Amino acid sequence: MKRIRLTVVLIALWLPGCLFAQSADPKMDGFINGLMGRMTLEEKIGQLNLLSVGFDVTGPLLSQGVEAKVRQGRVGGVFNTYTPVAVRKLQRMAVQESRLGIPLLFGYDVIHGHKTIFPVPLGLACTWNPDLIERCARIAATEASADGLNWTFSPMVDIARDPRWGRIVEGAGEDPYLGAQIARAMVRGYQDGGLSRSNTLMACVKHFALYGAAEAGRDYNTVDMSRRQMYEYYLPPYRAAVEAGAGSVMTSFNEVDAVPSTANHWLLTDLLRDQWGFSGFIVTDYTAITEMSQHGLGDFRTDAELAMKAGVDMDMVSEAYLTHLPELVAHGDIPMSLINQACRRILEAKYRLGLFTDPYRGCTEERARAKILTPENRRAARTAAAKSFVLLKNDRQLLPLKKTGNIALIGPLADNQADLLGSWHAAGDWRSAVGVRTGLSNAAGSAVNVLYAKGANLVDDPALRKFLEQFGSPAPVDPRPPAELVAEAVAAAGRADVVVAVLGESAGLSGEAASRSELGLPDNQEQLLRALVATGKPVVLVLMNGRPLTLGWEAEHCGAMLETWFGGIEGGNAVADVLFGDYNPSGKLTTTFPRSVGQIPIYYNHKNTGRPAAGDPAIKYVSRYLDIPNDPLYPFGYGLSYTTFAYGEVKLSRTELSGAETLLASVNVTNAGTRAGEETVQLYLSQPAASVTRSVEDLRGFQKVFLQPGETREVTFRLTPNDLKFYNARLEYDWEPGTFVVRLGGDSAGGLKSAALTWNQAPAPAQRR
Ligand code: BGC
């Protein structure tokens, strides 16, 4: 008896991930052991196959013969299929017509809402409000799960410092600290503390890793980065999402250290599993396995072998696993234990989602009707949108507008519903979106006369327009010549007290495979704006776009500028809320707005260099441009309000600390204006001297305070040695004693109040992270 037990233990140790693997859930283990004991090799490989079928195509290939493969048990999951009818049909096929009746995963890109579409992720991040973002993710999960889905390819947590990259719109911006908080919030919102409730979605953290650092901002391009840079700035949000319990991780299209992520054993196994302890499953991005041939790693069979050995469990669309794994196992190139391990991970996810108990997770048309696009969800979308807008400029309090007089409402995005949804709009229907024109007339009342003119199409270049019609905006094109459109708009402006110009990108100009080399407004819109400004009427520029734009001329000539990103289905109402002052804007940028494309990459947490630019432009041999300043047009953290906030001096509880003590850093913030408003108080930390060079500052805390006019509140942050930590030259996550500077203020640049302190005495032995 003893000997038998010993043998079992030895087998379990010897073949990790084999048939007898153990998790913390013995009931689940027992169930999966039993099931896997009955599975053939082909059926196990089938679980590793993810196919696209249904409503959307998000890559260059479409899966074929899906239904037959489902019946044969050669599919583990599908994506792009939703609605109770479609999901039930396919799921019934899997559970009733395949030999073992294993249910399918149903995935989808629920990125910023399912049918109630919230602002694009970059906009949501500008709320600096993880609780609100968690609520949005919760609503998205409630709607999507009612529509039959159980898995979302979100959160996208790629740090991006290059706005040429169109997918900057899908992430939280450039900062790892804020990015990590948002990543956690989204995982919590989707998974709601576990997956057993049927109104949850399994999260998928993507794109692992470093996808946002594509060279020259061109999508899918090469990434090359030092380990230190990865650990310090790019990896924290992925890790935060993993620690929050995300059930799955998606590989990225790019290479990491000359090995595509999908074949990168160091990334997927050494780092993600062994160092971070990730226990969910890893799925590739769309056809990423077969794309490794183009990267230069060999034929499809080799690619499949490399991906499996690196730690990829599930193959999205390429079917390289389905095609080559049987042969690779037969020839002994892939051990059976790897197949068992990957299969087990997929089955565990299904078990945790409760699919073996109810493969439909209670999705019915009735539930979908009750849960989707409810007035309450729409209200949440409106609030989120208003909070995501960033007031960039407001000369002489041009905003908020009075609810009287004539407003000329101009621009291709002024009476446009489709683009409001942004580039990943999932199941969102643009017809349910409220455009700005409707929003303004809903809010304005009878004393306001809105004079609308389109003024320009989104773009005039015929080739680009055709492309966008195919992949982007279905917004109708006005066939009149550009000059006639402008003349009509100028005439409307002439009759108005104020011009509201709603300009920017069409939704398809950002997002996947939508990189741009110039980041200004499209030429025709720029010309329209210049003509409007030339009328001498005050111009409020309402911007819609999925990335930072270069807006130097606009900032000089428009009286006010409001960045509204793509605000989602309630975008138009939210724009009206802010323009009329029913909501006082509080959003803050989470990506730097450059003056010029030539400054890119530009980000707040840069290094000082040995020759930092000095104030005097006559000085040579310093790190600067001859033709423009180094600093951005709008820095990270920036955003105005209809009121102003005054900061007192920074007060430190001590200026000398040692070891594991706690520092309290406080500042008095006063609402110095006449309207109630919300400020995001930001704490930046720097260490001017350390064993490796550090950024000039790093965000280490933020708090939101809502203040009545004249009200003062003391805002206090607690810092411990944990907040001082960074990756040193040996890649140890540790802190070093020395001098530190704490800066507190309303953005990363202007007018921060600061105080210095010393923190002595290194802690006990360094810990590796
Ligand atoms: C994108 C992913 C997405 C996947 C499935 C890919 O092209 O890179 O972000 O989740 O398609 O739609």
PDB file of N, CA and C and ligand atoms in Angstrom, residues 50 52 56-60 79-80 108-111 152-154 156 158 167 170 204 206-207 211 219-220 250-253 284-287 291 316-317 424 512, ligand 1:
ATOM      1  N   LEU A  50      -8.815  27.218 -30.807  1.00  0.00           N
ATOM      2  CA  LEU A  50      -9.799  28.304 -30.678  1.00  0.00           C
ATOM      3  C   LEU A  50     -10.095  28.853 -32.074  1.00  0.00           C
ATOM      4  N   SER A  52     -12.595  31.239 -34.860  1.00  0.00           N
ATOM      5  CA  SER A  52     -13.444  32.430 -34.979  1.00  0.00           C
ATOM      6  C   SER A  52     -14.669  32.072 -35.806  1.00  0.00           C
ATOM      7  N   ASP A  56     -18.014  38.853 -36.210  1.00  0.00           N
ATOM      8  CA  ASP A  56     -16.915  39.774 -36.496  1.00  0.00           C
ATOM      9  C   ASP A  56     -15.694  39.036 -37.008  1.00  0.00           C
ATOM     10  N   VAL A  57     -14.952  39.688 -37.857  1.00  0.00           N
ATOM     11  CA  VAL A  57     -13.658  39.155 -38.275  1.00  0.00           C
ATOM     12  C   VAL A  57     -12.619  40.132 -37.768  1.00  0.00           C
ATOM     13  N   THR A  58     -11.680  39.636 -36.988  1.00  0.00           N
ATOM     14  CA  THR A  58     -10.707  40.569 -36.415  1.00  0.00           C
ATOM     15  C   THR A  58      -9.286  40.257 -36.854  1.00  0.00           C
ATOM     16  N   GLY A  59      -9.153  39.470 -37.890  1.00  0.00           N
ATOM     17  CA  GLY A  59      -7.816  39.165 -38.384  1.00  0.00           C
ATOM     18  C   GLY A  59      -7.889  38.748 -39.839  1.00  0.00           C
ATOM     19  N   PRO A  60      -6.747  38.353 -40.407  1.00  0.00           N
ATOM     20  CA  PRO A  60      -6.713  38.090 -41.838  1.00  0.00           C
ATOM     21  C   PRO A  60      -7.334  36.763 -42.276  1.00  0.00           C
ATOM     22  N   PHE A  79     -14.726  32.278 -30.802  1.00  0.00           N
ATOM     23  CA  PHE A  79     -14.963  33.682 -30.457  1.00  0.00           C
ATOM     24  C   PHE A  79     -15.661  34.373 -31.608  1.00  0.00           C
ATOM     25  N   ASN A  80     -16.269  35.501 -31.259  1.00  0.00           N
ATOM     26  CA  ASN A  80     -17.078  36.319 -32.174  1.00  0.00           C
ATOM     27  C   ASN A  80     -18.498  35.785 -32.353  1.00  0.00           C
ATOM     28  N   TYR A 108     -14.840  36.862 -26.773  1.00  0.00           N
ATOM     29  CA  TYR A 108     -15.164  38.030 -27.599  1.00  0.00           C
ATOM     30  C   TYR A 108     -14.342  39.219 -27.103  1.00  0.00           C
ATOM     31  N   ASP A 109     -14.149  40.169 -27.996  1.00  0.00           N
ATOM     32  CA  ASP A 109     -13.435  41.377 -27.591  1.00  0.00           C
ATOM     33  C   ASP A 109     -14.397  42.375 -26.948  1.00  0.00           C
ATOM     34  N   VAL A 110     -14.749  42.092 -25.708  1.00  0.00           N
ATOM     35  CA  VAL A 110     -15.571  43.046 -24.950  1.00  0.00           C
ATOM     36  C   VAL A 110     -14.577  43.993 -24.296  1.00  0.00           C
ATOM     37  N   ILE A 111     -14.293  45.077 -24.961  1.00  0.00           N
ATOM     38  CA  ILE A 111     -13.137  45.897 -24.566  1.00  0.00           C
ATOM     39  C   ILE A 111     -13.556  47.079 -23.697  1.00  0.00           C
ATOM     40  N   THR A 152     -13.669  37.279 -22.066  1.00  0.00           N
ATOM     41  CA  THR A 152     -13.373  38.513 -22.813  1.00  0.00           C
ATOM     42  C   THR A 152     -11.878  38.682 -23.026  1.00  0.00           C
ATOM     43  N   PHE A 153     -11.509  39.155 -24.210  1.00  0.00           N
ATOM     44  CA  PHE A 153     -10.103  39.414 -24.507  1.00  0.00           C
ATOM     45  C   PHE A 153      -9.742  40.810 -23.988  1.00  0.00           C
ATOM     46  N   SER A 154      -9.807  40.968 -22.718  1.00  0.00           N
ATOM     47  CA  SER A 154      -9.562  42.233 -22.048  1.00  0.00           C
ATOM     48  C   SER A 154      -9.190  41.903 -20.605  1.00  0.00           C
ATOM     49  N   MET A 156      -6.610  45.012 -21.963  1.00  0.00           N
ATOM     50  CA  MET A 156      -5.419  45.282 -22.751  1.00  0.00           C
ATOM     51  C   MET A 156      -4.592  46.258 -21.910  1.00  0.00           C
ATOM     52  N   ASP A 158      -1.186  47.077 -22.311  1.00  0.00           N
ATOM     53  CA  ASP A 158       0.107  47.426 -22.896  1.00  0.00           C
ATOM     54  C   ASP A 158       0.441  48.903 -22.643  1.00  0.00           C
ATOM     55  N   ARG A 167      -3.099  51.510 -31.419  1.00  0.00           N
ATOM     56  CA  ARG A 167      -3.702  50.745 -30.321  1.00  0.00           C
ATOM     57  C   ARG A 167      -3.473  51.397 -28.965  1.00  0.00           C
ATOM     58  N   GLU A 170      -6.482  51.552 -26.859  1.00  0.00           N
ATOM     59  CA  GLU A 170      -7.046  50.404 -26.135  1.00  0.00           C
ATOM     60  C   GLU A 170      -6.495  50.232 -24.732  1.00  0.00           C
ATOM     61  N   CYS A 204      -8.854  38.092 -19.997  1.00  0.00           N
ATOM     62  CA  CYS A 204      -7.660  37.664 -20.727  1.00  0.00           C
ATOM     63  C   CYS A 204      -6.730  38.871 -20.844  1.00  0.00           C
ATOM     64  N   LYS A 206      -3.818  41.065 -22.048  1.00  0.00           N
ATOM     65  CA  LYS A 206      -3.103  41.086 -23.327  1.00  0.00           C
ATOM     66  C   LYS A 206      -2.384  42.406 -23.485  1.00  0.00           C
ATOM     67  N   HIS A 207      -1.440  42.486 -24.393  1.00  0.00           N
ATOM     68  CA  HIS A 207      -0.890  41.418 -25.223  1.00  0.00           C
ATOM     69  C   HIS A 207       0.489  41.165 -24.642  1.00  0.00           C
ATOM     70  N   TYR A 211       3.781  44.753 -26.323  1.00  0.00           N
ATOM     71  CA  TYR A 211       3.222  45.040 -27.646  1.00  0.00           C
ATOM     72  C   TYR A 211       3.178  46.543 -27.927  1.00  0.00           C
ATOM     73  N   ASP A 219       2.181  49.304 -36.111  1.00  0.00           N
ATOM     74  CA  ASP A 219       1.606  48.112 -35.485  1.00  0.00           C
ATOM     75  C   ASP A 219       2.295  46.838 -35.969  1.00  0.00           C
ATOM     76  N   TYR A 220       2.444  45.901 -35.065  1.00  0.00           N
ATOM     77  CA  TYR A 220       3.046  44.580 -35.291  1.00  0.00           C
ATOM     78  C   TYR A 220       4.569  44.651 -35.486  1.00  0.00           C
ATOM     79  N   MET A 250      -3.019  36.481 -23.089  1.00  0.00           N
ATOM     80  CA  MET A 250      -2.841  36.362 -24.545  1.00  0.00           C
ATOM     81  C   MET A 250      -1.426  36.794 -24.925  1.00  0.00           C
ATOM     82  N   THR A 251      -0.784  36.024 -25.779  1.00  0.00           N
ATOM     83  CA  THR A 251       0.553  36.413 -26.236  1.00  0.00           C
ATOM     84  C   THR A 251       0.436  37.601 -27.193  1.00  0.00           C
ATOM     85  N   SER A 252       1.548  38.267 -27.427  1.00  0.00           N
ATOM     86  CA  SER A 252       1.528  39.411 -28.344  1.00  0.00           C
ATOM     87  C   SER A 252       2.112  39.003 -29.690  1.00  0.00           C
ATOM     88  N   PHE A 253       1.919  39.850 -30.679  1.00  0.00           N
ATOM     89  CA  PHE A 253       2.414  39.560 -32.023  1.00  0.00           C
ATOM     90  C   PHE A 253       3.926  39.802 -32.160  1.00  0.00           C
ATOM     91  N   THR A 284      -2.816  32.278 -27.783  1.00  0.00           N
ATOM     92  CA  THR A 284      -2.069  33.154 -28.685  1.00  0.00           C
ATOM     93  C   THR A 284      -2.962  34.283 -29.138  1.00  0.00           C
ATOM     94  N   ASP A 285      -2.380  35.303 -29.735  1.00  0.00           N
ATOM     95  CA  ASP A 285      -3.192  36.248 -30.482  1.00  0.00           C
ATOM     96  C   ASP A 285      -3.487  35.606 -31.843  1.00  0.00           C
ATOM     97  N   TYR A 286      -4.321  36.263 -32.584  1.00  0.00           N
ATOM     98  CA  TYR A 286      -4.870  35.778 -33.856  1.00  0.00           C
ATOM     99  C   TYR A 286      -3.780  35.265 -34.810  1.00  0.00           C
ATOM    100  N   THR A 287      -3.770  34.012 -35.095  1.00  0.00           N
ATOM    101  CA  THR A 287      -2.806  33.355 -36.005  1.00  0.00           C
ATOM    102  C   THR A 287      -1.330  33.606 -35.649  1.00  0.00           C
ATOM    103  N   GLU A 291       2.292  32.938 -37.833  1.00  0.00           N
ATOM    104  CA  GLU A 291       3.033  34.155 -38.197  1.00  0.00           C
ATOM    105  C   GLU A 291       4.509  34.055 -37.826  1.00  0.00           C
ATOM    106  N   MET A 316      -5.056  30.430 -31.256  1.00  0.00           N
ATOM    107  CA  MET A 316      -6.162  31.199 -31.815  1.00  0.00           C
ATOM    108  C   MET A 316      -6.102  31.191 -33.343  1.00  0.00           C
ATOM    109  N   VAL A 317      -7.048  30.528 -33.940  1.00  0.00           N
ATOM    110  CA  VAL A 317      -7.331  30.534 -35.383  1.00  0.00           C
ATOM    111  C   VAL A 317      -6.329  29.818 -36.292  1.00  0.00           C
ATOM    112  N   TRP A 424     -12.981  49.449 -31.046  1.00  0.00           N
ATOM    113  CA  TRP A 424     -13.473  48.115 -30.662  1.00  0.00           C
ATOM    114  C   TRP A 424     -14.836  48.330 -30.040  1.00  0.00           C
ATOM    115  N   GLU A 512      -6.467  48.791 -33.978  1.00  0.00           N
ATOM    116  CA  GLU A 512      -5.511  47.833 -34.546  1.00  0.00           C
ATOM    117  C   GLU A 512      -5.191  48.167 -36.004  1.00  0.00           C
TER     118      GLU A 512
HETATM  119  C1  BGC B   1      -6.035  41.407 -31.677  1.00  0.00           C
HETATM  120  C2  BGC B   1      -6.461  41.010 -30.291  1.00  0.00           C
HETATM  121  C3  BGC B   1      -7.851  40.442 -30.314  1.00  0.00           C
HETATM  122  C4  BGC B   1      -7.895  39.289 -31.293  1.00  0.00           C
HETATM  123  C5  BGC B   1      -9.252  38.614 -31.370  1.00  0.00           C
HETATM  124  C6  BGC B   1      -6.281  40.311 -32.696  1.00  0.00           C
HETATM  125  O1  BGC B   1      -6.066  40.774 -33.997  1.00  0.00           O
HETATM  126  O2  BGC B   1      -4.660  41.741 -31.649  1.00  0.00           O
HETATM  127  O3  BGC B   1      -6.387  42.103 -29.435  1.00  0.00           O
HETATM  128  O4  BGC B   1      -8.235  40.041 -29.036  1.00  0.00           O
HETATM  129  O5  BGC B   1      -7.580  39.781 -32.582  1.00  0.00           O
HETATM  130  O6  BGC B   1     -10.189  39.394 -31.965  1.00  0.00           O
END
